[in-house]
Amino acid sequence: LIGQNVLLTALHCVADLDTSGQEAMVGQVVQPNELTVHIGTKPAVASAANVSRIVVPDNVKNANGPVPLKSNDIALVYVQPIDPAFSKLKPATLATNVAASDTSVNVIGYTQVQIDPFGIFTSLERQRRDGVYVWAGAAEHSLVRADLDDGRSFYWRNRVGEFTTETVACGSDSGGPAFDASGKLVGVVSGVVG
């Protein structure tokens, strides 16, 4: 939550994502009624807010087909609260400085605990990981390497405005917030390697 009834999330959380090629591609943005919004440490299956509008980068909005997911993995989601508890949430304070190398962030995500036979979650759980080490800061253009469990290594260049951390909170934390040590929002979880 970054403003009254405005959520910041990863673009690939609100659009079709294709990772089968050399680079990730994003396609059609989902309709607002296709999303649900949940709150709390053990959120209910019922949505806490209805999505009224989704705002994505212009290059995605104006495209006639899928576009590379470069440094545009960000979206805004406007909501109308249903659950009275949602209206009590306070927007995050945005950091004035970017995440720097050799610092740490705190990451929050939700993981699916139970899924029904149709692939719909029936239970979510919030997970938080504090002190996540920042390998490459957002003001840098660093070459980053990840060694995968199967022995392969994966390399990429950290784009300016993005930062790379050592780990994530959970397997479903895309779109979740990353906070600096003072509790200010410095970013949104976008992807994981491995």
XYZ file of N, CA and C in Angstrom:
582
model
N 0.852 -1.168 0.000
C 0.000 0.000 0.000
C 0.902 1.237 0.000
N 0.814 2.039 -1.069
C 1.673 3.228 -1.143
C 0.876 4.523 -1.084
N -0.415 4.433 -1.136
C -1.296 5.587 -1.043
C -2.672 5.072 -0.666
N -3.598 5.982 -0.416
C -4.935 5.524 -0.040
C -5.511 4.678 -1.176
N -5.705 3.407 -0.885
C -6.293 2.442 -1.826
C -5.452 2.226 -3.083
N -4.125 2.429 -3.005
C -3.227 2.202 -4.138
C -2.136 1.220 -3.711
N -2.029 0.124 -4.447
C -1.020 -0.900 -4.178
C 0.058 -0.852 -5.253
N 1.298 -1.078 -4.856
C 2.421 -1.203 -5.774
C 2.764 -2.679 -5.840
N 2.921 -3.214 -7.041
C 3.224 -4.635 -7.190
C 4.095 -4.845 -8.416
N 4.461 -6.090 -8.674
C 5.225 -6.438 -9.866
C 4.270 -6.603 -11.046
N 4.667 -6.103 -12.206
C 3.857 -6.206 -13.411
C 3.487 -7.656 -13.714
N 4.452 -8.569 -13.558
C 4.151 -9.955 -13.926
C 3.114 -10.600 -13.009
N 2.759 -9.928 -11.911
C 1.685 -10.420 -11.041
C 0.304 -10.061 -11.589
N 0.252 -9.116 -12.521
C -1.033 -8.672 -13.063
C -1.114 -8.819 -14.575
N -0.173 -9.541 -15.177
C -0.155 -9.741 -16.626
C 0.323 -11.159 -16.935
N 0.004 -11.606 -18.131
C 0.495 -12.910 -18.577
C 2.015 -12.851 -18.657
N 2.680 -13.892 -18.196
C 4.140 -13.956 -18.202
C 4.582 -15.208 -18.936
N 5.508 -15.047 -19.881
C 6.053 -16.173 -20.637
C 7.558 -16.204 -20.410
N 8.038 -17.255 -19.748
C 9.472 -17.390 -19.476
C 10.095 -18.528 -20.280
N 9.440 -18.965 -21.341
C 9.932 -20.112 -22.104
C 11.049 -19.758 -23.074
N 11.218 -18.485 -23.418
C 12.244 -18.081 -24.375
C 13.505 -17.596 -23.709
N 14.330 -16.888 -24.492
C 15.601 -16.358 -23.997
C 15.395 -15.281 -22.942
N 14.300 -14.510 -23.068
C 14.018 -13.491 -22.068
C 12.543 -13.527 -21.711
N 12.241 -13.113 -20.502
C 10.854 -13.097 -20.041
C 10.055 -12.077 -20.836
N 8.829 -12.450 -21.194
C 7.938 -11.582 -21.950
C 6.637 -11.411 -21.171
N 6.084 -10.197 -21.191
C 4.780 -9.958 -20.584
C 3.790 -9.649 -21.687
N 2.587 -10.158 -21.481
C 1.542 -9.970 -22.478
C 0.359 -9.231 -21.901
N -0.797 -9.772 -22.153
C -2.046 -9.121 -21.780
C -2.168 -8.943 -20.273
N -2.609 -7.755 -19.879
C -2.856 -7.447 -18.475
C -4.207 -8.040 -18.091
N -4.286 -8.638 -16.913
C -5.541 -9.237 -16.465
C -6.580 -8.143 -16.215
N -7.827 -8.534 -16.187
C -8.913 -7.606 -15.882
C -8.994 -7.420 -14.371
N -9.386 -6.240 -13.906
C -9.461 -6.004 -12.461
C -10.271 -7.053 -11.705
N -11.353 -7.536 -12.295
C -12.184 -8.519 -11.585
C -11.540 -9.901 -11.499
N -10.394 -10.088 -12.137
C -9.678 -11.363 -12.064
C -8.707 -11.422 -10.891
N -8.515 -10.305 -10.189
C -7.578 -10.247 -9.068
C -8.313 -10.230 -7.742
N -7.652 -10.769 -6.731
C -8.158 -10.667 -5.362
C -7.071 -10.031 -4.506
N -7.483 -9.325 -3.465
C -6.559 -8.641 -2.570
C -6.788 -9.192 -1.168
N -5.704 -9.610 -0.517
C -5.785 -10.206 0.817
C -4.862 -9.459 1.762
N -5.216 -9.432 3.034
C -4.410 -8.725 4.029
C -4.219 -9.601 5.259
N -3.244 -9.236 6.088
C -3.032 -9.910 7.359
C -1.968 -10.977 7.301
N -1.625 -11.507 8.465
C -0.588 -12.534 8.539
C -1.112 -13.904 8.134
N -2.389 -14.149 8.306
C -3.040 -15.376 7.835
C -4.344 -14.954 7.167
N -4.235 -14.449 5.932
C -5.390 -13.853 5.283
C -6.511 -14.848 4.992
N -7.720 -14.328 5.022
C -8.896 -15.123 4.706
C -8.931 -15.390 3.204
N -9.685 -16.409 2.820
C -9.857 -16.710 1.406
C -10.640 -15.583 0.729
N -11.558 -14.966 1.451
C -12.338 -13.868 0.889
C -11.441 -12.650 0.642
N -11.696 -11.956 -0.433
C -10.929 -10.769 -0.781
C -11.215 -9.631 0.194
N -10.181 -8.854 0.513
C -10.328 -7.708 1.411
C -10.668 -6.436 0.646
N -10.481 -6.463 -0.685
C -10.761 -5.285 -1.506
C -11.016 -5.720 -2.942
N -11.832 -4.946 -3.636
C -12.049 -5.156 -5.067
C -11.067 -4.300 -5.839
N -10.524 -4.845 -6.910
C -9.617 -4.092 -7.768
C -10.460 -3.294 -8.759
N -10.201 -1.972 -8.827
C -10.972 -1.130 -9.732
C -10.182 -0.719 -10.977
N -8.861 -0.727 -10.880
C -8.034 -0.274 -12.006
C -6.621 -0.809 -11.845
N -5.988 -1.123 -12.969
C -4.598 -1.577 -12.988
C -3.829 -0.660 -13.937
N -2.737 -0.082 -13.456
C -1.916 0.813 -14.270
C -0.575 0.136 -14.511
N -0.192 0.025 -15.789
C 1.060 -0.628 -16.176
C 1.890 0.342 -17.012
N 3.183 0.067 -17.201
C 4.019 0.951 -18.026
C 3.437 1.114 -19.436
N 3.635 2.289 -20.023
C 3.082 2.594 -21.345
C 3.511 1.602 -22.413
N 4.776 1.142 -22.371
C 5.232 0.220 -23.412
C 4.473 -1.108 -23.363
N 3.930 -1.468 -22.220
C 3.120 -2.684 -22.103
C 1.681 -2.369 -22.498
N 1.160 -1.264 -21.991
C -0.232 -0.876 -22.267
C -0.470 -0.663 -23.759
N 0.492 -0.070 -24.461
C 0.320 0.285 -25.869
C 0.807 -0.787 -26.835
N 1.294 -1.912 -26.340
C 1.845 -2.962 -27.206
C 0.736 -3.745 -27.913
N 1.084 -4.244 -29.094
C 0.160 -5.093 -29.845
C 0.419 -6.571 -29.606
N 1.281 -6.888 -28.679
C 1.627 -8.261 -28.352
C 2.571 -8.259 -27.170
N 3.134 -9.422 -26.834
C 4.058 -9.502 -25.697
C 5.282 -8.605 -25.889
N 5.787 -8.086 -24.768
C 6.988 -7.248 -24.787
C 7.981 -7.795 -23.763
N 9.280 -7.583 -23.991
C 10.276 -8.050 -23.024
C 10.050 -7.402 -21.661
N 10.247 -8.187 -20.620
C 10.039 -7.708 -19.251
C 11.294 -7.025 -18.733
N 11.870 -6.139 -19.382
C 13.112 -5.484 -18.975
C 12.974 -4.836 -17.602
N 13.184 -3.550 -17.500
C 13.083 -2.850 -16.225
C 11.698 -2.253 -16.029
N 10.693 -2.976 -16.424
C 9.344 -2.437 -16.311
C 8.447 -3.374 -15.516
N 9.019 -4.131 -14.602
C 8.236 -5.106 -13.836
C 7.591 -4.412 -12.635
N 6.721 -3.456 -12.931
C 6.075 -2.682 -11.878
C 4.671 -2.301 -12.341
N 3.746 -2.272 -11.405
C 2.364 -1.905 -11.724
C 1.706 -1.299 -10.494
N 0.685 -0.502 -10.737
C -0.145 0.051 -9.669
C -1.520 -0.598 -9.749
N -2.069 -0.914 -8.592
C -3.397 -1.516 -8.512
C -4.250 -0.627 -7.604
N -5.324 -0.105 -8.156
C -6.256 0.721 -7.384
C -7.376 -0.174 -6.873
N -7.734 -0.010 -5.608
C -8.711 -0.906 -4.994
C -9.809 -0.129 -4.262
N -10.925 -0.831 -4.052
C -12.023 -0.349 -3.221
C -12.169 -1.346 -2.081
N -11.899 -0.938 -0.829
C -11.955 -1.871 0.297
C -13.337 -2.490 0.491
N -13.328 -3.769 0.879
C -14.541 -4.492 1.278
C -14.467 -4.744 2.779
N -13.313 -5.272 3.205
C -13.073 -5.583 4.611
C -12.767 -4.278 5.355
N -13.490 -3.961 6.437
C -13.221 -2.725 7.194
C -11.771 -2.630 7.670
N -11.109 -3.754 7.882
C -9.712 -3.742 8.332
C -8.795 -3.128 7.269
N -9.164 -3.247 5.998
C -8.330 -2.688 4.932
C -8.218 -1.170 5.077
N -9.318 -0.519 5.427
C -9.330 0.941 5.559
C -8.450 1.432 6.708
N -8.083 0.541 7.616
C -7.225 0.912 8.745
C -5.739 0.818 8.414
N -5.404 0.225 7.264
C -3.997 0.092 6.875
C -3.409 1.452 6.533
N -2.160 1.659 6.914
C -1.469 2.905 6.602
C -0.516 2.655 5.437
N -0.471 3.576 4.479
C 0.462 3.409 3.362
C 1.913 3.374 3.838
N 2.730 2.625 3.130
C 4.159 2.564 3.432
C 4.805 3.905 3.125
N 5.830 4.227 3.874
C 6.625 5.419 3.594
C 7.682 5.034 2.572
N 7.774 5.793 1.498
C 8.753 5.501 0.457
C 10.124 6.027 0.868
N 11.144 5.220 0.639
C 12.512 5.635 0.956
C 12.964 6.718 -0.013
N 13.803 7.614 0.454
C 14.358 8.653 -0.420
C 15.671 8.197 -1.041
N 16.286 7.175 -0.471
C 17.531 6.614 -1.008
C 17.256 5.214 -1.547
N 18.002 4.825 -2.564
C 17.857 3.494 -3.144
C 18.617 2.468 -2.302
N 18.267 1.203 -2.461
C 18.991 0.135 -1.768
C 20.417 0.069 -2.313
N 21.378 0.031 -1.421
C 22.789 0.025 -1.804
C 23.417 -1.341 -1.539
N 24.493 -1.630 -2.252
C 25.247 -2.870 -2.026
C 25.715 -2.929 -0.583
N 25.870 -4.147 -0.097
C 26.377 -4.408 1.247
C 25.483 -3.834 2.342
N 24.203 -3.686 2.040
C 23.211 -3.343 3.054
C 22.223 -4.506 3.100
N 21.152 -4.342 3.829
C 20.149 -5.408 3.851
C 18.760 -4.808 3.773
N 17.816 -5.639 3.341
C 16.408 -5.255 3.264
C 15.583 -6.329 3.959
N 14.366 -5.979 4.275
C 13.418 -6.920 4.850
C 12.336 -7.166 3.804
N 12.052 -8.427 3.522
C 11.145 -8.796 2.440
C 9.941 -9.537 3.007
N 8.756 -9.221 2.461
C 7.527 -9.884 2.887
C 6.853 -10.497 1.665
N 6.334 -11.689 1.835
C 5.598 -12.349 0.759
C 4.557 -13.277 1.328
N 3.681 -13.715 0.479
C 2.661 -14.692 0.864
C 2.927 -15.974 0.115
N 2.767 -17.088 0.782
C 2.931 -18.383 0.130
C 1.624 -19.156 0.248
N 1.338 -19.936 -0.778
C 0.126 -20.747 -0.767
C 0.353 -21.954 0.124
N -0.470 -22.101 1.143
C -0.340 -23.211 2.078
C -1.196 -24.387 1.622
N -2.407 -24.094 1.153
C -3.295 -25.143 0.672
C -3.926 -24.705 -0.642
N -4.042 -25.657 -1.575
C -4.647 -25.401 -2.871
C -5.688 -26.478 -3.121
N -6.863 -26.072 -3.630
C -7.912 -27.057 -3.899
C -7.624 -27.786 -5.214
N -8.414 -28.812 -5.560
C -8.162 -29.586 -6.784
C -8.224 -28.761 -8.068
N -8.810 -27.572 -8.028
C -8.923 -26.732 -9.212
C -7.779 -25.734 -9.323
N -6.816 -25.802 -8.402
C -5.664 -24.911 -8.427
C -5.893 -23.577 -7.740
N -7.002 -23.453 -7.025
C -7.316 -22.218 -6.317
C -6.827 -22.362 -4.877
N -6.150 -21.317 -4.356
C -5.660 -21.416 -2.994
C -6.828 -21.409 -2.017
N -6.662 -22.128 -0.951
C -7.657 -22.119 0.120
C -7.044 -21.601 1.412
N -5.736 -21.376 1.397
C -5.065 -20.849 2.576
C -3.747 -20.200 2.162
N -3.511 -19.000 2.658
C -2.252 -18.287 2.440
C -1.583 -18.052 3.781
N -0.274 -17.865 3.738
C 0.448 -17.532 4.957
C 1.478 -16.464 4.619
N 1.518 -15.433 5.440
C 2.510 -14.376 5.236
C 3.844 -14.835 5.776
N 4.896 -14.559 5.016
C 6.249 -14.868 5.460
C 7.089 -13.599 5.354
N 7.984 -13.456 6.298
C 8.861 -12.291 6.325
C 10.289 -12.777 6.533
N 11.203 -12.166 5.804
C 12.617 -12.478 5.983
C 13.351 -11.161 6.190
N 13.968 -11.016 7.351
C 14.702 -9.803 7.687
C 16.182 -9.984 7.391
N 16.861 -8.890 7.137
C 18.309 -8.924 6.936
C 18.735 -9.588 5.644
N 17.927 -9.469 4.582
C 18.286 -10.054 3.283
C 19.385 -9.187 2.667
N 20.536 -9.793 2.422
C 21.717 -9.085 1.938
C 21.514 -8.581 0.506
N 21.892 -7.329 0.255
C 21.815 -6.739 -1.087
C 23.166 -6.918 -1.763
N 23.203 -7.751 -2.812
C 24.432 -7.989 -3.579
C 24.787 -6.805 -4.450
N 23.803 -6.314 -5.201
C 24.043 -5.229 -6.154
C 23.016 -4.144 -5.903
N 23.484 -2.932 -5.665
C 22.599 -1.827 -5.326
C 21.868 -1.238 -6.527
N 20.818 -0.475 -6.242
C 19.960 0.087 -7.278
C 20.610 1.220 -8.061
N 21.688 1.800 -7.542
C 22.366 2.885 -8.259
C 23.517 2.357 -9.114
N 23.683 1.036 -9.157
C 24.813 0.428 -9.856
C 24.352 -0.286 -11.120
N 25.311 -0.679 -11.916
C 25.055 -1.478 -13.120
C 26.006 -2.670 -13.030
N 25.751 -3.535 -12.048
C 26.685 -4.599 -11.687
C 26.385 -5.901 -12.421
N 27.422 -6.669 -12.665
C 27.267 -8.026 -13.175
C 27.054 -8.940 -11.970
N 25.977 -9.699 -11.998
C 25.612 -10.558 -10.879
C 25.639 -12.004 -11.346
N 26.093 -12.901 -10.478
C 26.155 -14.325 -10.799
C 25.450 -15.108 -9.710
N 24.607 -16.043 -10.135
C 23.950 -16.949 -9.198
C 24.366 -18.363 -9.545
N 24.829 -19.115 -8.555
C 25.182 -20.519 -8.747
C 23.967 -21.361 -8.361
N 23.439 -22.088 -9.327
C 22.237 -22.887 -9.112
C 22.584 -24.221 -8.464
N 21.590 -24.836 -7.833
C 21.800 -26.110 -7.141
C 22.258 -27.222 -8.086
N 21.894 -27.120 -9.367
C 22.267 -28.182 -10.317
C 23.657 -27.980 -10.909
N 24.420 -27.010 -10.390
C 25.785 -26.790 -10.849
C 25.931 -25.709 -11.908
N 24.834 -25.288 -12.523
C 24.908 -24.234 -13.529
C 25.058 -22.876 -12.841
N 25.617 -21.930 -13.586
C 25.704 -20.552 -13.115
C 24.878 -19.680 -14.042
N 24.220 -18.689 -13.478
C 23.369 -17.779 -14.229
C 23.905 -16.369 -14.005
N 24.136 -15.635 -15.093
C 24.684 -14.280 -15.005
C 23.673 -13.280 -15.547
N 23.621 -12.104 -14.957
C 22.831 -11.014 -15.502
C 23.411 -9.698 -15.036
N 23.072 -8.660 -15.752
C 23.533 -7.324 -15.392
C 22.400 -6.618 -14.665
N 22.704 -6.207 -13.448
C 21.745 -5.467 -12.628
C 21.474 -4.128 -13.300
N 20.234 -3.847 -13.607
C 19.892 -2.575 -14.246
C 19.797 -1.468 -13.194
N 20.114 -0.243 -13.594
C 19.983 0.894 -12.693
C 18.518 0.991 -12.277
N 18.296 1.184 -10.991
C 16.933 1.228 -10.457
C 16.493 -0.108 -9.892
N 17.251 -1.163 -10.172
C 16.959 -2.485 -9.622
C 18.067 -2.863 -8.655
N 17.734 -3.658 -7.659
C 18.772 -4.188 -6.789
C 18.580 -5.690 -6.689
N 19.659 -6.384 -6.395
C 19.654 -7.838 -6.349
C 20.001 -8.285 -4.942
N 19.180 -9.194 -4.405
C 19.403 -9.698 -3.055
C 19.822 -11.154 -3.092
N 20.248 -11.650 -1.928
C 20.729 -13.017 -1.813
C 19.619 -14.051 -1.799
N 18.438 -13.696 -1.354
C 17.376 -14.674 -1.174
C 16.034 -13.966 -1.164
N 14.988 -14.714 -1.080
C 13.639 -14.151 -1.050
C 12.918 -14.646 0.199
N 11.749 -14.089 0.450
C 11.007 -14.474 1.648
C 10.367 -15.844 1.507
N 9.799 -16.103 0.347
C 9.113 -17.375 0.121
C 8.948 -17.567 -1.373
N 8.362 -18.678 -1.759
C 8.216 -19.005 -3.167
C 7.160 -18.214 -3.902
N 6.378 -17.425 -3.225
C 5.312 -16.665 -3.883
C 5.363 -15.199 -3.467
N 6.553 -14.638 -3.399
C 6.645 -13.267 -2.898
C 6.748 -12.205 -3.982
N 6.603 -12.572 -5.246
C 6.608 -11.568 -6.306
C 5.550 -10.508 -6.021
N 5.931 -9.275 -6.215
C 5.017 -8.169 -5.961
C 5.023 -7.704 -4.523
N 5.697 -8.446 -3.653
C 5.756 -8.084 -2.243
C 6.766 -6.987 -1.991
N 6.657 -6.316 -0.858
C 7.529 -5.183 -0.566
C 8.902 -5.586 -0.028
N 9.878 -4.701 -0.284
C 11.204 -4.793 0.325
C 11.421 -3.474 1.065
N 11.712 -3.561 2.353
C 11.879 -2.386 3.200
C 13.332 -2.243 3.628
N 13.777 -1.008 3.800
C 15.117 -0.789 4.337
C 15.090 -0.952 5.856
N 16.238 -0.747 6.495
C 16.355 -0.976 7.941
C 15.453 -0.059 8.754
N 15.074 1.103 8.198
C 14.208 2.023 8.931
C 12.722 1.789 8.631
N 12.419 0.743 7.845
C 11.027 0.415 7.555
C 10.436 1.146 6.367
N 11.274 1.805 5.574
C 10.778 2.513 4.397
C 10.850 1.610 3.166
N 9.870 1.747 2.290
C 9.782 0.919 1.091
C 10.877 1.301 0.101
N 11.714 0.321 -0.273
C 12.784 0.563 -1.260
C 12.565 -0.192 -2.559
N 11.616 -1.114 -2.588
C 11.412 -1.866 -3.811
C 10.312 -2.893 -3.701
N 10.131 -3.596 -4.826
C 9.137 -4.651 -4.947
C 9.851 -5.906 -5.447
N 9.558 -7.047 -4.862
C 10.164 -8.302 -5.298
C 9.688 -8.602 -6.712
N 10.639 -8.883 -7.598
C 10.309 -9.075 -9.002
C 10.567 -10.487 -9.493
N 11.667 -11.098 -9.116
C 11.978 -12.411 -9.654
C 13.003 -13.130 -8.825
N 13.187 -14.398 -9.174
C 14.143 -15.237 -8.467
C 14.838 -16.126 -9.492
N 16.088 -16.424 -9.238
C 16.851 -17.306 -10.111
C 17.084 -18.609 -9.376
N 16.858 -19.718 -10.038
C 17.167 -21.010 -9.442
C 15.963 -21.767 -8.981
